[in-house]
PDB file of C-alpha atoms in Angstrom:
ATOM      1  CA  UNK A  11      13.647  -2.792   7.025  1.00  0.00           C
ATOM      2  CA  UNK A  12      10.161  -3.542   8.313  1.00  0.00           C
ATOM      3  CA  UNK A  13       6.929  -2.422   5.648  1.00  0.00           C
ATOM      4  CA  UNK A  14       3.712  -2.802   6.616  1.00  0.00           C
ATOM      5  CA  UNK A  15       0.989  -2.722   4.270  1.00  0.00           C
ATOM      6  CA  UNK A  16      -2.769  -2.107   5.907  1.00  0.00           C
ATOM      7  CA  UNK A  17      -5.100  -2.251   3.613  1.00  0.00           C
ATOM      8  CA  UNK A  18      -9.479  -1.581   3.676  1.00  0.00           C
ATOM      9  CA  UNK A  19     -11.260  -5.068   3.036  1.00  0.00           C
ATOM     10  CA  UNK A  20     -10.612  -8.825   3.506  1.00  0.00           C
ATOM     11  CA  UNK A  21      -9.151 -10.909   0.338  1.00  0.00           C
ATOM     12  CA  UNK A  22     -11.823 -13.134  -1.380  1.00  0.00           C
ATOM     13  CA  UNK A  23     -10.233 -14.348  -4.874  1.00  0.00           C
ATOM     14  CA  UNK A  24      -8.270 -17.220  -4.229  1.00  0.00           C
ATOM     15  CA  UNK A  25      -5.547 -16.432  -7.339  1.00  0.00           C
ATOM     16  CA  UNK A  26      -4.887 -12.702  -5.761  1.00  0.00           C
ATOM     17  CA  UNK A  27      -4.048 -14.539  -2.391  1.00  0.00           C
ATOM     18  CA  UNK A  28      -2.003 -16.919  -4.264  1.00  0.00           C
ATOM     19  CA  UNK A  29      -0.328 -13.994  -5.775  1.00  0.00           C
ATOM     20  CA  UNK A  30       0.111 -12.268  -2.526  1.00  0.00           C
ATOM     21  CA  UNK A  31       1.978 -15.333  -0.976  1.00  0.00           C
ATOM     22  CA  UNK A  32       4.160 -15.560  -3.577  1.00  0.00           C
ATOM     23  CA  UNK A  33       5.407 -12.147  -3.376  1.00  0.00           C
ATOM     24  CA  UNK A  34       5.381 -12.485   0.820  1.00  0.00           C
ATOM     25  CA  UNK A  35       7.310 -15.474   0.750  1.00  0.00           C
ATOM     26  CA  UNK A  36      10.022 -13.838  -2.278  1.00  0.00           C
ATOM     27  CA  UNK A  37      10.312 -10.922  -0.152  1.00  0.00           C
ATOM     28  CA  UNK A  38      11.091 -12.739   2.905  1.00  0.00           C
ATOM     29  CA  UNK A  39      14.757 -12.355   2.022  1.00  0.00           C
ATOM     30  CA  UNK A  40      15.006  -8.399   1.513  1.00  0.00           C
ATOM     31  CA  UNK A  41      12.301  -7.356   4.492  1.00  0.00           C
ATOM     32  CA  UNK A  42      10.285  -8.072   7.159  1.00  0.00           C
ATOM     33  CA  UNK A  43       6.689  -8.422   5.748  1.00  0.00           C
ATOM     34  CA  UNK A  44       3.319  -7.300   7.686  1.00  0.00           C
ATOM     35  CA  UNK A  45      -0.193  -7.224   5.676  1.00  0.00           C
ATOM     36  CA  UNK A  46      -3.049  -5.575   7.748  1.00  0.00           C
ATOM     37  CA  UNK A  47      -6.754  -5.686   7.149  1.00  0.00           C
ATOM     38  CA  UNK A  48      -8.853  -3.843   8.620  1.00  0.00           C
ATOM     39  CA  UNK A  49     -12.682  -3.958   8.136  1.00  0.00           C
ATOM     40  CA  UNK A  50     -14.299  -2.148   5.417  1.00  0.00           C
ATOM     41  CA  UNK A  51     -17.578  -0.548   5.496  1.00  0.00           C
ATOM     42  CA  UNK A  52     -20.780  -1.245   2.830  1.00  0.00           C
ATOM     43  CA  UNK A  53     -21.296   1.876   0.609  1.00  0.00           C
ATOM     44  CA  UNK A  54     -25.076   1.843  -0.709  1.00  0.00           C
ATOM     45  CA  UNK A  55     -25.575   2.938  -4.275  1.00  0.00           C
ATOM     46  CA  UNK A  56     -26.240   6.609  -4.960  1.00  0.00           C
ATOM     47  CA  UNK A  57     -24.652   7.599  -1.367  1.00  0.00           C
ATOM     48  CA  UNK A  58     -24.459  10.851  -0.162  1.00  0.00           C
ATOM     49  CA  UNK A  59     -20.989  12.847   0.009  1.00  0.00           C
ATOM     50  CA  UNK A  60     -22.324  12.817   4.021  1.00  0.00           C
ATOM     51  CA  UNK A  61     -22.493   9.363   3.955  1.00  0.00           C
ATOM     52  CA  UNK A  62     -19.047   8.491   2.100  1.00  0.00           C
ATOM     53  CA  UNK A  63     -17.595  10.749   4.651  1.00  0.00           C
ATOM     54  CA  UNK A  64     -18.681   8.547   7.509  1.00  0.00           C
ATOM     55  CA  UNK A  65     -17.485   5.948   5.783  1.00  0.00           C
ATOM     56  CA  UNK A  66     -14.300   6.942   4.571  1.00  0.00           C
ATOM     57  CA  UNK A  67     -14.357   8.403   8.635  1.00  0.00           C
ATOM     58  CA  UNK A  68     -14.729   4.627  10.109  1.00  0.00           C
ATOM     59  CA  UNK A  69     -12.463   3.251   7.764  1.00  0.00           C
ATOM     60  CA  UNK A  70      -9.960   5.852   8.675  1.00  0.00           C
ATOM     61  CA  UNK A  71     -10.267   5.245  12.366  1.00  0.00           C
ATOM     62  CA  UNK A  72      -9.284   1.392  11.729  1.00  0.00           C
ATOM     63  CA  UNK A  73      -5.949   2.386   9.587  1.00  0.00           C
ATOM     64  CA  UNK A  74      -5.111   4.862  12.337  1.00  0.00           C
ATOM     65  CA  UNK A  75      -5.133   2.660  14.777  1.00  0.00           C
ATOM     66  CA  UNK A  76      -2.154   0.170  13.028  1.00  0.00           C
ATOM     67  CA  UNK A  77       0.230   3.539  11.911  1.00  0.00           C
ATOM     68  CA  UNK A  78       3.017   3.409  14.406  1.00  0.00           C
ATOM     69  CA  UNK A  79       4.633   6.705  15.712  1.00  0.00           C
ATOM     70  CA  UNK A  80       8.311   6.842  13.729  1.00  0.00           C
ATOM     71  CA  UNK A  81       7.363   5.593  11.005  1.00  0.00           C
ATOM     72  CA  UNK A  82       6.915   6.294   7.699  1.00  0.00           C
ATOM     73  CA  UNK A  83       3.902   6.421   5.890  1.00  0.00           C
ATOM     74  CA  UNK A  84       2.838   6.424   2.208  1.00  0.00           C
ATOM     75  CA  UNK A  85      -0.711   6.527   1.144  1.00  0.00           C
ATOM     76  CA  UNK A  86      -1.738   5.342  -2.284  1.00  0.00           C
ATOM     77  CA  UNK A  87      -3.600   8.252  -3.916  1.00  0.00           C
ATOM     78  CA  UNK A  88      -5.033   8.698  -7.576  1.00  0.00           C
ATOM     79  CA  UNK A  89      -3.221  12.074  -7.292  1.00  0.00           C
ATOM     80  CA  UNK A  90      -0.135  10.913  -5.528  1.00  0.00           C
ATOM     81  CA  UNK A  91       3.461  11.202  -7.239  1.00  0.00           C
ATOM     82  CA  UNK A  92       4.289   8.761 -10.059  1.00  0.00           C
ATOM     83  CA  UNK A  93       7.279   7.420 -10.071  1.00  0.00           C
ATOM     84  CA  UNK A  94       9.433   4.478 -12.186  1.00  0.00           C
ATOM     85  CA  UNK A  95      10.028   1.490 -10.604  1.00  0.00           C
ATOM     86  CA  UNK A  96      13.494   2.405 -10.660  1.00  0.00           C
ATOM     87  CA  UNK A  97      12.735   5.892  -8.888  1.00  0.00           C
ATOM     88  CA  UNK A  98      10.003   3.797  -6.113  1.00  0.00           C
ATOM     89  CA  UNK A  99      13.432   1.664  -5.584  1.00  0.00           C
ATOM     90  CA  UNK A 100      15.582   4.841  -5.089  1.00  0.00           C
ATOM     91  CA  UNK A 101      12.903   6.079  -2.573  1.00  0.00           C
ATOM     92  CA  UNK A 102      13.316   3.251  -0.383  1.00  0.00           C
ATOM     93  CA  UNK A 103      16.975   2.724  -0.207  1.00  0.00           C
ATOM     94  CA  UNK A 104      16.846   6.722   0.347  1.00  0.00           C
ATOM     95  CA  UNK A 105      14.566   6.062   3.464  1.00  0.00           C
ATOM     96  CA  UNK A 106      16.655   3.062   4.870  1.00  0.00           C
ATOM     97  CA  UNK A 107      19.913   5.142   4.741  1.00  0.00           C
ATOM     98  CA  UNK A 108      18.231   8.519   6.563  1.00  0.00           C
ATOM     99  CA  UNK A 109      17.296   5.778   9.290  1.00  0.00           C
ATOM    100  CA  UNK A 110      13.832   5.017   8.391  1.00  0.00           C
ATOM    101  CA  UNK A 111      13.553   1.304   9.416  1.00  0.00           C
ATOM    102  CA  UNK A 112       9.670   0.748   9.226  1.00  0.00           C
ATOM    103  CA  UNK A 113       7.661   1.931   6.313  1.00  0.00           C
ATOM    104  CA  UNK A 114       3.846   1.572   6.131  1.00  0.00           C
ATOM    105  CA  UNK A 115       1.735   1.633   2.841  1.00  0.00           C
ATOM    106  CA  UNK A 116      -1.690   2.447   2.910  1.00  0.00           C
ATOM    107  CA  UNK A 117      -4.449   1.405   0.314  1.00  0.00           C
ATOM    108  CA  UNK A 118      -7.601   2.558   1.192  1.00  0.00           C
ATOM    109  CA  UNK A 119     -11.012   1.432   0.498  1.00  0.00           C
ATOM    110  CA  UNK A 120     -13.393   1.255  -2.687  1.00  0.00           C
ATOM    111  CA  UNK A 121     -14.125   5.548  -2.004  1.00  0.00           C
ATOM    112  CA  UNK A 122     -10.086   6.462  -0.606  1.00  0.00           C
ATOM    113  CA  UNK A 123      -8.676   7.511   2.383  1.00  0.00           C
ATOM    114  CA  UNK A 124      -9.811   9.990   5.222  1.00  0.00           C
ATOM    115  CA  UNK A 125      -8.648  13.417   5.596  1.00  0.00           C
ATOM    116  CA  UNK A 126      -6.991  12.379   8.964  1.00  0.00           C
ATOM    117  CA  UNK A 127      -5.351   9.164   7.260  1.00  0.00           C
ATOM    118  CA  UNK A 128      -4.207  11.405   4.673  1.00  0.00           C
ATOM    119  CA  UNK A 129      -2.700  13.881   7.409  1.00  0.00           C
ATOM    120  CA  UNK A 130      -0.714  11.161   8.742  1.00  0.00           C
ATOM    121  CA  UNK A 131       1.083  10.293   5.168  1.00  0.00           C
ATOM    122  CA  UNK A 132       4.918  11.830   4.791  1.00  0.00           C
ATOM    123  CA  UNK A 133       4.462  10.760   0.587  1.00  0.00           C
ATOM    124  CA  UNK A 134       1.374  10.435  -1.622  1.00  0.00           C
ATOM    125  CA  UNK A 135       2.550   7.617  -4.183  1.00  0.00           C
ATOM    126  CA  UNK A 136      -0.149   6.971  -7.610  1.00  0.00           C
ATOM    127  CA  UNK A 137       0.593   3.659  -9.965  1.00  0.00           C
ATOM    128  CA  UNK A 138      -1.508   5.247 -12.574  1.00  0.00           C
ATOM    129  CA  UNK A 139      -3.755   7.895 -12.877  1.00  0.00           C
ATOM    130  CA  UNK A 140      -6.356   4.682 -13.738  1.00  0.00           C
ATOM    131  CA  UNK A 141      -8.454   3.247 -10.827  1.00  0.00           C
ATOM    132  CA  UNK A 142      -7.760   0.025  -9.445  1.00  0.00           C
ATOM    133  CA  UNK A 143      -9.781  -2.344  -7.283  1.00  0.00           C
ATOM    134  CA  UNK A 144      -7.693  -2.411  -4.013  1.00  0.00           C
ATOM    135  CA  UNK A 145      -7.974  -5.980  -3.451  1.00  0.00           C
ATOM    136  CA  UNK A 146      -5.834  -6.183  -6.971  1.00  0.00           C
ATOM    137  CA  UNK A 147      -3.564  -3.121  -5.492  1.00  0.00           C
ATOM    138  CA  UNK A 148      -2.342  -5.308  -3.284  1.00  0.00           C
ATOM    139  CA  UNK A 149      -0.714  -7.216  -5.366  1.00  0.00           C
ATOM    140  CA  UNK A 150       0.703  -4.557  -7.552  1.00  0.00           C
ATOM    141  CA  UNK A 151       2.413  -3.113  -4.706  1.00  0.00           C
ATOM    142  CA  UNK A 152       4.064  -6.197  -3.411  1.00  0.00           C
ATOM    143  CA  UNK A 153       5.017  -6.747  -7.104  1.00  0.00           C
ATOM    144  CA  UNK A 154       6.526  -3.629  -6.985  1.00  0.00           C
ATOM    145  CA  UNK A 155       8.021  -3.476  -3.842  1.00  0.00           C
ATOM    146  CA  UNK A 156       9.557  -6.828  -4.420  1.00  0.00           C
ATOM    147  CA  UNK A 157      11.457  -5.008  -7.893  1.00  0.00           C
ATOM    148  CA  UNK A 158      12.542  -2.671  -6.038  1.00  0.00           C
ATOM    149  CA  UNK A 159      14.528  -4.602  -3.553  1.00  0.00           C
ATOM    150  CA  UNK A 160      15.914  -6.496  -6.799  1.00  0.00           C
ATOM    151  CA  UNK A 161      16.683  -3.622  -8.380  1.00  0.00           C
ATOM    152  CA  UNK A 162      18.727  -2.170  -4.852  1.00  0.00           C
ATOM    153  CA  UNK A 163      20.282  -5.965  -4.857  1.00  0.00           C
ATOM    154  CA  UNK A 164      21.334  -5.403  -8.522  1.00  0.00           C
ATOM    155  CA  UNK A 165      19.564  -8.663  -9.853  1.00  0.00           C
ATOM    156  CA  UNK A 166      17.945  -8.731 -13.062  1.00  0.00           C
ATOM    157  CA  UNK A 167      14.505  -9.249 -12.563  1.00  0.00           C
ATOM    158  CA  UNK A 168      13.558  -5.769 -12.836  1.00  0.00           C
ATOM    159  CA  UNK A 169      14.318  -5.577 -16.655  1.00  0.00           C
TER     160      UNK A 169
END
């Protein structure tokens, strides 16, 4: 299984990219890894719902441009599905035995995804109806996609 992650914004913090090679190199052994960046844009204080529209517009156009035709694509979304980590495991063994070989996760920027990145998603998936900064998201998801492949594997890190 291939699973892409793209992701609005450039990692600055050196512990979350220590954190994010960790879980790379763990999950080395269950998947075949991909992080994207792709630029984000500056959002001024006090900006119009016009301007966040652009924004979340030119953001969208960058994601877009790394979501290959096939495969399957869940968005991170406040008002996505919440699952257990035991049910997000379930979902992706489900999608490697109907043939789904690539799935892409998308975490968009500090103001969320575009209407035509959120067209593209097959699943809307929430962690919490809390906000999180997506830099940090990143690292929640690998932790949690990591789990998940130890919890298909039967290994007991998950508990």
């Amino acid at each position: 299984m291939k699973i892409t992650i793209i992701t609005v914004g450039k990692l600055k913090e050196k512990y979350l990219k220590d954190a994010i090679a960790e879980y790379t190199k763990r999950l080395s052994k269950s998947c075949k890894l991909e992080i994207i960046e792709v630029a984000d844009e500056k959002t001024p204080d006090q900006a119009s719902v016009l301007v966040e529209n652009g924004i979340r517009r030119k953001e969208g156009e960058r994601i877009l441009k790394h979501i290959k035709e096939g495969a399957y694509v869940i968005t991170l979304e406040i008002n996505g599905k919440l699952l257990s980590s035991e049910e997000f495991s379930e979902k992706i063994e489900q999608l490697g035995i109907q043939g789904k070989s690539h799935i892409i996760f998308v975490i968009g920027g500090s103001i969320g995804l575009s209407e035509e990145v959120l067209e593209k998603s097959d699943y809307a998936l929430s962690f919490s109806k809390m906000t999180f900064p997506h830099q940090l998201m990143r690292v929640i998801l690998l932790e949690q996609i990591y789990r998940a492949y130890r919890i298909i594997e039967g290994a007991p890190y998950h508990k």
